[in-house]
């Protein structure tokens, strides 16, 4: 044995490297323990770079899309990412993604938006009725137990929507702020005077509901409290309207997303993809065509590349589907459309939409969502998480689903309107909720700290333009309506709660419609404040009206005992019937004279506004049921 060891010690490093090139990650790490010669050879950068270059999709190894050019990685970083990616691939093949490690952060405010960035940063927008802020954590510090944010700044309004993109100039974030004073703020994170700070690059008053950020283009759905999809070139300060076309019910609500797919702008709606020519300096966005699709309830874009097909992951009434839009090789228009069923919705559920909160990883190869009624919590309604590998080619066989849940008492409650993001290459999932509970889950187990910094540090960019300003480090008091509460035994609202109700001076039939919200026997006065799960929130998230919802009058249907509420929703009126179930259509008509004979129980006489996102009712129902059961112990 001694002579064999001496022989191995005498082998040249080139021969040892050739041996290592024929082995997989586990064998190389085992070989490292043979002797000092192999220990030195297996730490050679060329071994790990070779593994990165030759990794094939058939093994399940998926490297981060944000990875630096391999030549810029040092040997330790190259080994760490190969080891972690290889271990994650084995766990996917074993269908076991139960978290190995978890880091928990507890915020004082409800989490409105969240993003993992480049395996190194976690951005979170959070707020309550008094303050709103944006925070960033350095993950390498969090993994070592340091929970203080790397940077933090306060905002003049609550974040309703946001989009983030890593650009050549740095990390760019578009924040769509609250409905009382809508605006979009373009901010970035920079190193300044030895520390990290958020800086505002520009802002656009009146626009809100951000649905796209790609390069210079910002896509918004609301302007001046009306649903008007439009594009903003935030660098050139130019605005382009998207032609409205036909006034159809499904087009009156805000689109699901707006996507730049060169040379087109694609507006993703409930049952169609609308294509527009990319706006230019000498003209706006020109309508090209509409591609009809099966119903789209939720959608996520998969690793959108300029010259590649547009791949959309969709939750529909059938389950989870993959929609693909390709350029027609003969005609100029991209009319080749196909869809593949990836996961069938369980049929035994009472809910019509058991899948919700769809999210896709940055590589476009893995995705996940929240589900109820089928999984480790059989027999209960408590939600769990589902992940799936997305096939690169169409197949008749559905990929296997991997289910897991965060079931420890100190984990963020999945029923509390969660927000999710995950790094599908490194095996990290982040969950936050309306209680400010936040946790980072590691599905692999190897030290994730070694894989931080695989992307360039975009906060080290040159200084911003002279117009860039530091965001405030002190709280900005918000003038928001407080969440109304019911005192025990009382059902009467404070007048300030309803002071904005019934301000349109409508010519109503006073024998049917009433505006006395205090003494008129109307019990849902506290459900129109745009808080999570209330009726105004429902009009926004389920029906596509992300504008200020203002009740104007209410009436009772004697035949059904239902209550109908007449609402102002931006530039339209809605009639919402309050009952115990959903989703169901609501009456809809434009501003102007009221339809003749408008009354409860006969709203079918006016045009119906369909529910665009039925899974919202599932999330709302789970939140309501679980909140009650949580008080007496989780079931």
XYZ file of C-alpha atoms in Angstrom:
635
model
C 0.000 0.000 0.000
C 2.874 2.309 0.813
C 4.429 1.618 -2.608
C 1.074 2.298 -4.318
C 0.788 5.567 -2.465
C 4.310 6.521 -3.512
C 3.471 5.657 -7.127
C 0.385 7.829 -7.072
C 2.380 10.661 -5.520
C 4.872 10.421 -8.380
C 2.259 10.819 -11.141
C 2.387 14.115 -12.983
C -0.446 16.566 -12.391
C -1.487 16.319 -16.052
C -2.236 12.604 -15.644
C -4.110 13.218 -12.405
C -6.218 15.863 -14.161
C -7.001 13.461 -17.015
C -8.251 10.972 -14.428
C -10.450 13.629 -12.822
C -11.937 14.651 -16.183
C -13.499 11.166 -16.451
C -15.235 11.341 -13.063
C -18.359 12.990 -11.752
C -18.487 15.466 -8.886
C -18.946 12.882 -6.128
C -16.020 10.778 -7.347
C -13.715 13.781 -7.649
C -14.480 14.810 -4.082
C -13.861 11.229 -2.921
C -10.590 11.084 -4.838
C -9.459 14.207 -2.998
C -9.067 12.114 0.152
C -6.688 9.566 -1.428
C -3.443 11.496 -1.009
C -1.908 14.951 -1.206
C -1.301 14.722 -4.961
C -4.975 14.131 -5.716
C -5.938 16.709 -3.085
C -3.956 19.339 -5.021
C -5.217 18.164 -8.415
C -8.881 18.122 -7.442
C -8.651 21.755 -6.386
C -7.512 22.773 -9.847
C -9.789 25.344 -11.425
C -9.655 23.602 -14.822
C -11.491 20.537 -13.461
C -14.476 22.546 -12.267
C -14.582 24.787 -15.320
C -14.616 21.683 -17.500
C -17.575 20.323 -15.537
C -19.452 23.588 -16.054
C -18.810 23.488 -19.791
C -19.742 19.833 -20.318
C -22.785 19.687 -18.033
C -25.730 18.367 -20.002
C -29.433 18.898 -19.504
C -29.975 15.131 -19.416
C -28.323 15.034 -15.982
C -30.593 17.749 -14.601
C -27.736 20.169 -13.964
C -28.815 23.768 -14.539
C -26.324 26.546 -13.918
C -27.403 30.079 -12.980
C -28.260 32.366 -15.879
C -26.416 35.172 -14.065
C -23.133 33.204 -13.751
C -20.019 35.198 -14.575
C -18.004 33.993 -17.577
C -16.352 30.828 -16.176
C -12.900 32.248 -16.761
C -13.633 34.998 -14.218
C -14.511 32.537 -11.447
C -11.807 31.490 -9.029
C -11.276 27.795 -8.289
C -13.246 27.865 -5.006
C -16.277 29.553 -6.577
C -16.244 27.211 -9.594
C -16.087 24.174 -7.311
C -18.840 25.528 -5.043
C -21.319 26.165 -7.854
C -20.631 22.799 -9.556
C -20.994 20.943 -6.252
C -24.226 22.717 -5.352
C -25.814 22.408 -8.808
C -24.898 18.712 -8.961
C -26.387 18.032 -5.526
C -29.591 19.890 -6.447
C -29.887 17.838 -9.660
C -29.686 14.626 -7.616
C -32.442 15.876 -5.317
C -34.655 16.674 -8.301
C -34.105 13.149 -9.652
C -34.958 11.748 -6.210
C -38.101 13.960 -6.098
C -37.120 15.302 -2.694
C -36.938 19.064 -2.289
C -37.695 19.300 1.410
C -35.648 22.200 2.819
C -32.409 21.342 4.587
C -31.716 24.780 6.082
C -33.887 27.820 6.766
C -33.118 31.416 7.723
C -36.000 33.453 9.138
C -36.392 37.211 9.154
C -39.261 38.996 10.891
C -40.307 42.378 9.521
C -42.569 44.899 11.198
C -44.641 45.481 8.076
C -46.690 43.550 5.547
C -44.611 42.347 2.599
C -45.886 43.804 -0.689
C -43.220 42.609 -3.131
C -40.027 40.558 -3.074
C -37.239 39.405 -5.417
C -34.134 37.208 -5.181
C -31.393 38.625 -7.398
C -28.326 36.841 -8.757
C -28.000 34.534 -5.762
C -26.610 37.463 -3.772
C -29.354 39.932 -2.864
C -32.910 39.865 -1.549
C -35.077 42.919 -2.212
C -38.285 43.420 -0.205
C -40.899 46.182 -0.261
C -43.012 46.334 2.898
C -45.500 48.753 4.415
C -48.341 49.403 6.787
C -50.781 52.306 7.072
C -48.062 54.601 8.356
C -44.803 53.955 6.474
C -43.530 52.199 3.360
C -39.967 51.116 2.668
C -37.680 49.181 0.346
C -34.955 46.981 1.852
C -32.079 44.881 0.527
C -30.258 42.041 2.276
C -26.838 40.655 1.380
C -27.488 36.899 1.345
C -23.889 36.041 2.202
C -24.393 37.910 5.495
C -27.852 36.455 6.133
C -26.465 32.929 5.742
C -23.941 33.764 8.450
C -26.629 34.962 10.855
C -26.606 38.725 10.232
C -30.214 39.842 9.756
C -29.820 43.612 9.351
C -30.541 44.947 5.846
C -27.627 45.971 3.655
C -29.613 49.041 2.596
C -32.994 50.513 3.404
C -34.985 53.569 2.339
C -38.463 54.971 2.817
C -41.046 55.649 0.119
C -43.885 58.189 -0.243
C -46.516 55.491 -0.785
C -47.282 51.787 -0.513
C -45.844 49.544 -3.226
C -48.672 47.905 -5.180
C -46.658 46.466 -8.085
C -42.977 46.283 -8.993
C -40.614 44.906 -11.608
C -36.837 44.408 -11.354
C -34.261 43.888 -14.077
C -30.486 43.527 -13.916
C -29.187 45.781 -16.674
C -25.709 46.758 -17.790
C -26.042 49.943 -15.742
C -27.006 48.063 -12.591
C -30.058 46.745 -10.769
C -33.096 48.732 -11.914
C -36.389 48.556 -9.996
C -39.705 50.084 -11.099
C -42.050 50.605 -8.157
C -45.741 51.305 -8.738
C -47.002 53.154 -5.679
C -50.420 53.381 -4.037
C -53.795 54.281 -5.475
C -54.319 57.573 -3.638
C -51.353 59.254 -5.339
C -50.329 56.847 -8.123
C -46.821 57.097 -9.490
C -43.956 54.953 -10.750
C -40.494 55.392 -9.247
C -37.396 54.057 -11.038
C -34.740 53.310 -8.432
C -31.397 51.523 -8.218
C -28.962 50.277 -5.567
C -25.507 51.856 -5.551
C -22.417 52.034 -3.403
C -22.065 55.586 -2.147
C -19.539 56.936 0.353
C -18.525 53.479 1.481
C -22.015 51.997 1.946
C -25.011 50.894 -0.109
C -27.895 53.261 -0.804
C -31.083 53.303 -2.834
C -31.180 56.075 -5.416
C -34.101 57.375 -7.433
C -33.365 57.822 -11.123
C -36.731 59.264 -12.181
C -40.462 59.124 -11.447
C -43.687 59.337 -13.425
C -46.748 60.798 -11.740
C -50.178 59.470 -12.666
C -49.029 56.149 -14.118
C -49.246 52.994 -12.018
C -49.711 49.208 -12.036
C -46.318 48.202 -13.445
C -46.465 45.105 -15.678
C -43.137 45.260 -17.526
C -39.582 46.528 -17.181
C -37.260 45.644 -20.046
C -34.359 47.912 -20.865
C -35.594 51.469 -21.311
C -39.238 50.428 -21.604
C -41.698 50.409 -18.761
C -45.178 48.922 -19.238
C -48.043 50.219 -17.094
C -51.774 49.469 -17.086
C -53.235 52.518 -15.302
C -53.003 56.233 -15.975
C -54.978 58.943 -14.205
C -57.173 56.353 -12.471
C -58.249 54.747 -15.748
C -57.131 51.453 -17.225
C -55.002 52.567 -20.165
C -52.148 50.171 -21.042
C -49.164 52.246 -22.125
C -45.382 52.197 -22.460
C -42.914 54.656 -21.003
C -39.349 55.109 -22.193
C -38.022 56.067 -18.799
C -34.618 57.098 -20.177
C -35.968 59.361 -22.935
C -39.059 60.447 -20.956
C -41.444 59.435 -23.746
C -44.880 57.817 -23.411
C -46.596 55.594 -25.983
C -50.198 54.452 -25.736
C -51.102 50.947 -26.829
C -54.065 51.216 -29.261
C -57.191 50.205 -27.371
C -59.051 48.484 -30.208
C -62.465 46.945 -29.512
C -64.239 47.648 -26.221
C -64.647 44.055 -25.035
C -65.311 42.895 -21.444
C -62.049 40.965 -21.080
C -60.090 44.012 -22.327
C -61.563 46.452 -19.824
C -59.565 45.003 -16.972
C -55.799 45.302 -16.640
C -53.758 42.728 -18.603
C -51.913 39.956 -16.795
C -48.512 41.072 -18.131
C -46.802 43.093 -20.824
C -43.731 41.449 -22.372
C -41.102 42.718 -24.779
C -40.433 40.006 -27.342
C -38.278 41.527 -30.053
C -39.472 43.124 -32.266
C -42.898 42.943 -30.618
C -44.627 44.081 -27.471
C -46.966 41.322 -26.253
C -49.918 42.168 -24.019
C -51.059 39.007 -22.214
C -54.769 38.988 -21.483
C -57.242 36.458 -20.132
C -57.818 34.716 -23.468
C -55.539 36.394 -25.990
C -52.034 37.603 -26.763
C -52.078 41.054 -28.371
C -49.022 41.929 -30.446
C -47.780 45.441 -31.159
C -44.794 46.765 -33.059
C -42.042 48.062 -30.827
C -42.414 51.842 -30.439
C -39.814 54.037 -32.076
C -38.878 57.703 -31.860
C -40.892 58.532 -34.980
C -44.020 56.562 -34.045
C -45.872 54.819 -31.270
C -46.720 51.172 -30.772
C -48.706 49.897 -33.780
C -51.175 47.043 -33.409
C -50.138 43.899 -35.329
C -52.483 41.048 -34.484
C -54.276 39.111 -31.750
C -53.529 35.456 -31.071
C -56.458 33.803 -29.304
C -55.535 31.391 -26.522
C -57.228 29.073 -24.037
C -58.144 30.883 -20.792
C -55.171 32.299 -18.897
C -55.718 32.644 -15.145
C -52.100 33.270 -14.116
C -48.978 33.524 -16.239
C -45.187 33.581 -15.885
C -42.674 34.245 -18.663
C -39.934 31.639 -19.051
C -36.427 33.022 -19.703
C -37.465 35.376 -22.490
C -34.733 35.558 -25.166
C -34.947 37.975 -28.141
C -34.652 35.405 -30.947
C -36.172 32.413 -29.159
C -39.864 31.435 -29.019
C -41.929 33.183 -26.376
C -42.679 30.535 -23.724
C -45.404 31.218 -21.176
C -46.238 29.072 -18.181
C -49.963 29.352 -17.494
C -52.453 28.297 -14.852
C -55.791 27.576 -16.511
C -58.970 25.664 -15.707
C -57.183 22.531 -16.977
C -54.099 22.854 -14.803
C -50.618 24.151 -15.636
C -49.894 24.572 -19.337
C -46.987 25.715 -21.476
C -47.870 28.173 -24.239
C -45.340 28.706 -27.020
C -45.437 31.490 -29.608
C -42.992 31.248 -32.508
C -42.135 33.301 -35.561
C -43.769 31.853 -38.650
C -40.955 30.927 -41.094
C -43.118 32.013 -44.050
C -45.074 35.015 -42.832
C -43.746 38.008 -40.952
C -46.259 37.688 -38.133
C -45.533 35.257 -35.248
C -48.649 33.151 -35.726
C -47.345 29.725 -34.736
C -48.971 28.983 -31.383
C -48.922 25.712 -29.439
C -49.721 24.616 -25.910
C -48.796 21.596 -23.794
C -50.474 20.382 -20.614
C -47.830 19.929 -17.919
C -49.915 19.311 -14.791
C -53.576 18.391 -14.527
C -55.677 20.178 -11.946
C -56.958 17.674 -9.344
C -60.595 16.880 -10.053
C -61.727 16.062 -6.540
C -61.301 19.590 -5.230
C -64.321 21.633 -4.286
C -62.407 24.662 -5.493
C -62.360 25.263 -9.225
C -58.875 26.751 -8.985
C -56.679 24.682 -6.626
C -53.436 26.055 -8.172
C -52.340 29.663 -7.586
C -49.282 31.901 -7.008
C -47.433 30.644 -10.090
C -43.711 31.479 -10.194
C -40.884 30.510 -12.554
C -37.135 30.350 -11.978
C -34.679 32.565 -13.782
C -33.351 29.739 -15.978
C -36.808 28.994 -17.379
C -36.339 25.285 -16.601
C -38.152 24.959 -13.278
C -41.353 26.399 -11.862
C -43.617 26.207 -8.852
C -46.957 27.228 -7.404
C -49.125 26.884 -4.313
C -51.804 24.169 -4.252
C -54.538 23.008 -1.912
C -56.306 19.685 -1.424
C -53.757 17.337 -3.010
C -50.441 16.580 -1.342
C -48.916 16.092 2.100
C -51.902 17.758 3.783
C -54.535 15.320 2.490
C -57.919 15.953 4.026
C -57.233 19.586 4.908
C -57.318 22.871 3.069
C -53.910 24.014 4.277
C -51.814 24.922 1.215
C -48.533 23.341 0.163
C -45.904 24.063 -2.480
C -45.477 22.253 -5.777
C -42.405 22.357 -8.012
C -41.883 20.960 -11.481
C -39.113 20.680 -14.061
C -40.263 22.194 -17.357
C -39.426 19.955 -20.339
C -37.356 21.535 -23.087
C -39.314 19.627 -25.761
C -43.046 18.796 -26.010
C -43.920 15.400 -24.613
C -47.026 13.282 -24.136
C -45.914 12.490 -20.584
C -46.479 15.061 -17.865
C -43.388 15.784 -15.753
C -43.503 14.592 -12.139
C -44.642 17.038 -9.473
C -42.611 17.446 -6.291
C -44.582 18.567 -3.241
C -43.259 20.098 -0.063
C -44.533 22.383 2.684
C -43.185 24.702 5.348
C -45.014 23.214 8.294
C -43.039 24.416 11.315
C -44.864 26.834 13.636
C -42.290 29.589 13.072
C -42.457 29.342 9.250
C -44.323 32.004 7.234
C -47.998 31.060 6.956
C -48.775 30.057 3.362
C -52.399 31.076 3.795
C -51.494 34.683 4.709
C -51.362 36.009 1.120
C -47.810 34.804 0.486
C -45.286 36.164 -1.986
C -42.776 33.662 -3.378
C -39.590 33.724 -5.379
C -36.941 31.090 -5.969
C -33.535 30.565 -7.489
C -34.071 27.375 -9.480
C -30.362 26.909 -10.217
C -29.013 27.158 -6.653
C -32.042 25.676 -4.874
C -33.201 28.636 -2.774
C -36.836 29.584 -2.112
C -38.018 32.749 -0.357
C -41.488 33.096 1.177
C -42.949 36.237 2.734
C -46.495 37.141 3.760
C -48.819 39.871 4.964
C -47.663 39.435 8.580
C -44.071 40.365 7.727
C -42.930 36.760 8.169
C -40.006 36.056 5.824
C -37.918 32.920 5.370
C -35.198 31.704 3.010
C -35.209 27.942 2.398
C -32.174 25.992 1.209
C -33.106 22.771 -0.594
C -29.516 21.537 -1.020
C -27.642 21.724 2.260
C -24.133 22.642 1.112
C -22.842 26.009 2.287
C -24.724 28.572 0.137
C -22.351 31.339 1.221
C -19.716 29.992 -1.185
C -22.121 30.531 -4.098
C -22.848 34.182 -3.341
C -21.124 36.589 -5.700
C -21.354 34.391 -8.811
C -22.658 37.423 -10.695
C -20.863 40.754 -11.050
C -21.545 43.260 -8.290
C -23.817 45.674 -10.121
C -23.784 48.106 -7.213
C -20.198 49.029 -8.138
C -21.270 50.820 -11.312
C -20.080 54.298 -12.118
C -21.951 57.106 -10.402
C -25.526 57.730 -11.457
C -26.664 60.656 -13.522
C -26.556 64.055 -11.812
C -30.355 63.863 -11.422
C -30.206 60.698 -9.289
C -31.087 61.379 -5.665
C -30.727 59.338 -2.508
C -34.010 57.961 -1.231
C -34.892 59.167 2.296
C -33.425 57.265 5.222
C -36.062 58.616 7.611
C -39.716 57.490 7.604
C -42.153 59.427 5.431
C -45.530 59.556 7.206
C -48.262 58.214 4.941
C -51.700 59.786 4.865
C -53.570 56.529 4.365
C -56.920 55.354 5.620
C -56.484 53.164 8.646
C -57.834 49.644 8.535
C -61.318 50.055 10.055
C -62.088 47.807 12.980
C -65.373 46.738 14.534
C -65.736 47.370 18.230
C -67.476 44.535 20.040
C -71.243 44.804 19.754
C -71.143 47.719 17.317
C -71.707 47.684 13.572
C -71.478 51.420 12.895
C -68.494 52.863 10.995
C -66.634 55.966 11.940
C -67.560 58.758 9.526
C -63.947 59.145 8.401
C -63.995 55.549 7.171
C -66.768 56.263 4.674
C -66.091 59.950 3.960
C -65.072 59.160 0.374
C -68.175 57.054 -0.358
C -71.084 58.299 -2.528
C -69.381 61.365 -3.983
C -70.573 61.056 -7.613
C -74.047 62.608 -7.108
C -75.791 59.966 -9.204
C -79.425 60.094 -10.271
C -80.428 56.968 -8.372
C -83.824 55.485 -7.709
C -83.944 56.241 -3.985
C -86.604 53.609 -3.387
C -84.020 50.982 -4.333
C -80.536 52.432 -3.843
C -79.354 53.894 -0.542
C -76.358 56.013 0.435
C -76.806 56.124 4.201
C -73.853 53.911 5.098
C -74.083 54.611 8.827
C -77.745 53.966 9.543
C -78.750 52.137 6.390
C -78.214 48.621 7.704
C -75.183 47.984 5.480
C -72.732 45.699 7.272
C -69.730 45.546 4.933
C -68.566 49.163 5.190
C -65.084 48.049 6.318
C -64.557 45.848 3.218
C -63.698 48.634 0.754
C -60.310 49.864 1.995
C -58.058 47.912 -0.434
C -56.735 45.715 2.350
C -55.717 42.159 1.513
C -58.773 39.982 1.059
C -61.441 42.689 1.180
C -63.920 43.429 -1.613
C -61.890 46.281 -3.137
C -58.839 44.005 -3.211
C -61.032 41.408 -4.954
C -62.091 43.876 -7.670
C -58.401 44.587 -8.288
C -56.890 41.100 -8.235
C -59.753 38.943 -9.526
C -61.566 41.280 -11.921
C -58.629 43.391 -13.101
C -59.463 46.859 -11.764
C -56.290 48.094 -9.987
C -57.817 51.550 -9.435
C -59.439 53.238 -6.489
C -62.727 51.418 -5.786
C -65.328 53.746 -4.248
C -68.807 52.548 -3.179
C -71.585 54.857 -4.380
C -74.770 53.128 -3.199
C -76.137 49.815 -1.964
C -79.423 47.928 -2.310
C -80.941 44.676 -1.108
C -82.430 42.007 -3.343
C -85.488 40.827 -1.375
C -85.815 37.630 -3.410
C -82.289 36.374 -2.737
C -81.322 38.386 0.365
C -78.155 39.447 -1.449
C -76.706 42.939 -1.169
C -75.666 44.757 -4.342
C -73.144 47.593 -4.218
C -72.719 50.187 -6.963
C -69.029 51.092 -7.303
C -66.925 53.679 -9.073
C -63.848 51.896 -10.490
C -61.728 54.443 -12.312
C -63.571 55.271 -15.530
C -66.308 52.642 -15.103
C -69.096 51.720 -12.761
C -69.411 48.181 -11.399
C -72.283 46.456 -9.657
C -70.985 43.833 -7.233
C -73.387 41.390 -5.618
C -72.158 40.264 -2.230
C -72.896 36.621 -1.534
C -71.058 33.728 0.041
C -69.494 32.249 -3.092
C -67.489 33.227 -6.166
C -66.234 33.895 -8.671
C -69.165 35.372 -10.515
C -69.528 38.179 -13.066
C -70.175 41.731 -11.947
C -72.224 44.291 -13.795
C -70.175 46.843 -15.714
C -70.964 50.048 -17.588
C -69.108 53.284 -18.473
C -69.401 56.598 -16.685
C -72.461 58.575 -17.703
C -76.194 58.062 -17.381
C -77.131 55.022 -15.345
C -78.751 52.111 -17.189
C -82.529 52.109 -17.001
C -84.014 49.879 -14.331
C -80.727 49.323 -12.523
C -81.545 47.264 -9.440
C -80.343 44.200 -7.509
C -81.304 40.842 -8.930
C -81.474 42.308 -12.439
C -77.830 43.149 -13.052
C -77.959 40.645 -15.928
C -79.635 43.462 -17.855
C -76.271 45.276 -18.011
C -73.043 43.953 -19.470
C -71.198 41.462 -17.311
C -67.545 41.839 -16.388
C -66.014 38.332 -16.194
C -63.661 37.200 -13.468
C -60.198 37.263 -15.053
C -58.312 35.420 -12.293
C -60.392 32.749 -10.479
C -57.384 31.542 -8.395
C -57.674 34.797 -6.438
C -60.866 33.430 -4.873
C -58.966 30.330 -3.778
C -56.246 32.386 -2.114
C -58.866 34.583 -0.467
C -60.908 31.610 0.738
C -57.860 29.803 2.128
C -56.820 32.986 3.913
C -60.231 33.389 5.503
C -60.606 29.774 6.610
C -57.056 29.379 7.856
C -57.104 32.645 9.779
C -59.966 31.248 11.857
C -58.411 27.815 12.375
C -55.025 29.348 13.220
C -56.560 31.012 16.257
C -57.336 27.591 17.709
C -54.335 25.719 16.356
C -53.389 24.785 12.797
C -55.386 21.883 11.314
